[in-house]
């Protein structure tokens, strides 16, 4: 593992225009802040876990990094180049190095293409002159890497289970030997037993190919094993970013504390006595987020200052950053 | 022991079943279509009707415009269906051979239906896919145009066109083709919008596949099913429209004919004891329409993604 950051995201913001029912064409659309001022860096071979409720902007963040949704401002520096400043044609070479895995394994495979074609597509796109025999060899190579028999090549996606489909998706992401794979809730749609298989597979591949991963999930228990660093998002804002162990040992933000208290502990006596911190109420609308601290509407520790000033995102100990006025 | 064997057996079974070619969705659909008896029989009947309209003329004794002076004016007595006279389906009131005229009408009606549907499919698919894929303002404008065109009563425009520009098959095509693609474009647009947000399109975009490749490789193949179903249901609709126009006396021009025109003539002379003049064209018309609908139905069931 090198200590050199391959990906640096600086102050990334993404806004969506939302027009409500009955608006006139000339009415100015409301702005929805999907991702607000997010910065982090990722080293080669590391894993960043991103956790948050659905609707907190984690998928949007992932898509903004690969330029699937336009960013409002900020930088995405990939190996020294700001991707956001590049044209589509200029971005193309970098697309080889960053791949993505999706939430719904079956929906991420074209139902009219067979597995061989699906896995080979990135290769054919970036190296159109590769001879057919090489393509076949590369495809069966990655298939065996993700634990699929290569005689399945002529099969179609609907003939596979969810876990197998996700393996196919991983094989497609691996074929170009990328440096970073963004996993957008790759296991949320799978059975628990298969979740572990897929997570273990990703960890093995990471070690073997020195991959960096961005692993998105909506609860902490999934990212726990795989992540080096964990970022907690709430309503498009970072609320805590720290090393994986630090977050578990000393969560500083009330939201993180609540999330961790919700992770089941496999020891019944501990589990029984654990004090569960409940988060009450609904996620506020991102169209008009609460003033001051975004979490204040559901925070048990909220004081007057929380509604007036937005807490800064600052270090509480080394490599442990939190956005809360009362972080102790 | 048993457990160990089980896993081995499972592996073997996997190896056995997993080698060889997989079942593509098209193969699946074909199998399911074949299992639908009504649809398969309809397809068979329809193919027979088409073949008949091409091979039939070789057996005809009379051409479709030739007048049998014997039968003229006395169709009820002389012009009845018979093998000896060569009028297999009898004659019409003018003494023209109904067998040849039904064949001719079949050709015209099917041609109008199939060509009209093809125009609708090509124009509607392109228009709808473009509108859906581009999205935003362009999509809004393109779809409002469709809305406006749809609000115009179809038959009214068709009749007006034929009255103003004169009766001709060409005009009929333009009129039908001009308006029948509207539904198609809406359906295709909806489907494209749906597909555009599918993760496999996103996966292709992340990898850097070009827009053109995405449309041709990922969107169009996934649209074909719904387009095929809609097209088979559109053909009978267009045949009906053409027949209605012909029934009003505005369609094809004599001596050419179509099912609608033949039915009109047959219905006009029904009180003169010449019921075959109505029944033969009517039978062809009804059977073909049923066949188209059954095939469309079968296709829809076979291609329905929910049953996957
Ligand atoms: S700043 Fe206030 S409202 Fe926000 S998390 Fe901290 S205590 Fe809660």
mmCIF file of C-alpha atoms and ligand atoms in Angstrom, chain A residues 253-255 293-296 299-303 306 311 323-326, ligand 1:
data_model
loop_
_atom_site.group_PDB
_atom_site.id
_atom_site.type_symbol
_atom_site.label_atom_id
_atom_site.label_comp_id
_atom_site.label_asym_id
_atom_site.label_seq_id
_atom_site.Cartn_x
_atom_site.Cartn_y
_atom_site.Cartn_z
ATOM 1 C CA UNK A 253 -21.048 12.796 16.299
ATOM 2 C CA UNK A 254 -24.472 12.109 17.814
ATOM 3 C CA UNK A 255 -25.651 10.719 14.484
ATOM 4 C CA UNK A 293 -26.519 22.078 11.966
ATOM 5 C CA UNK A 294 -28.308 19.809 9.488
ATOM 6 C CA UNK A 295 -28.886 17.180 12.143
ATOM 7 C CA UNK A 296 -30.431 19.455 14.766
ATOM 8 C CA UNK A 299 -30.391 15.484 17.631
ATOM 9 C CA UNK A 300 -30.822 14.813 21.326
ATOM 10 C CA UNK A 301 -27.991 17.110 22.299
ATOM 11 C CA UNK A 302 -29.169 20.056 20.247
ATOM 12 C CA UNK A 303 -28.803 23.499 21.867
ATOM 13 C CA UNK A 306 -27.073 24.489 16.746
ATOM 14 C CA UNK A 311 -20.743 23.476 12.950
ATOM 15 C CA UNK A 323 -19.033 18.396 12.368
ATOM 16 C CA UNK A 324 -20.634 19.123 15.735
ATOM 17 C CA UNK A 325 -20.484 21.969 18.211
ATOM 18 C CA UNK A 326 -20.147 19.631 21.136
HETATM 19 S S1 LIG C 1 -24.123 20.580 16.309
HETATM 20 FE FE1 LIG C 1 -25.764 20.449 17.766
HETATM 21 S S2 LIG C 1 -27.455 19.604 16.588
HETATM 22 FE FE2 LIG C 1 -25.636 19.281 15.395
HETATM 23 S S3 LIG C 1 -24.997 17.273 15.980
HETATM 24 FE FE3 LIG C 1 -23.880 18.641 17.308
HETATM 25 S S4 LIG C 1 -25.174 18.797 19.089
HETATM 26 FE FE4 LIG C 1 -26.429 17.892 17.520
#
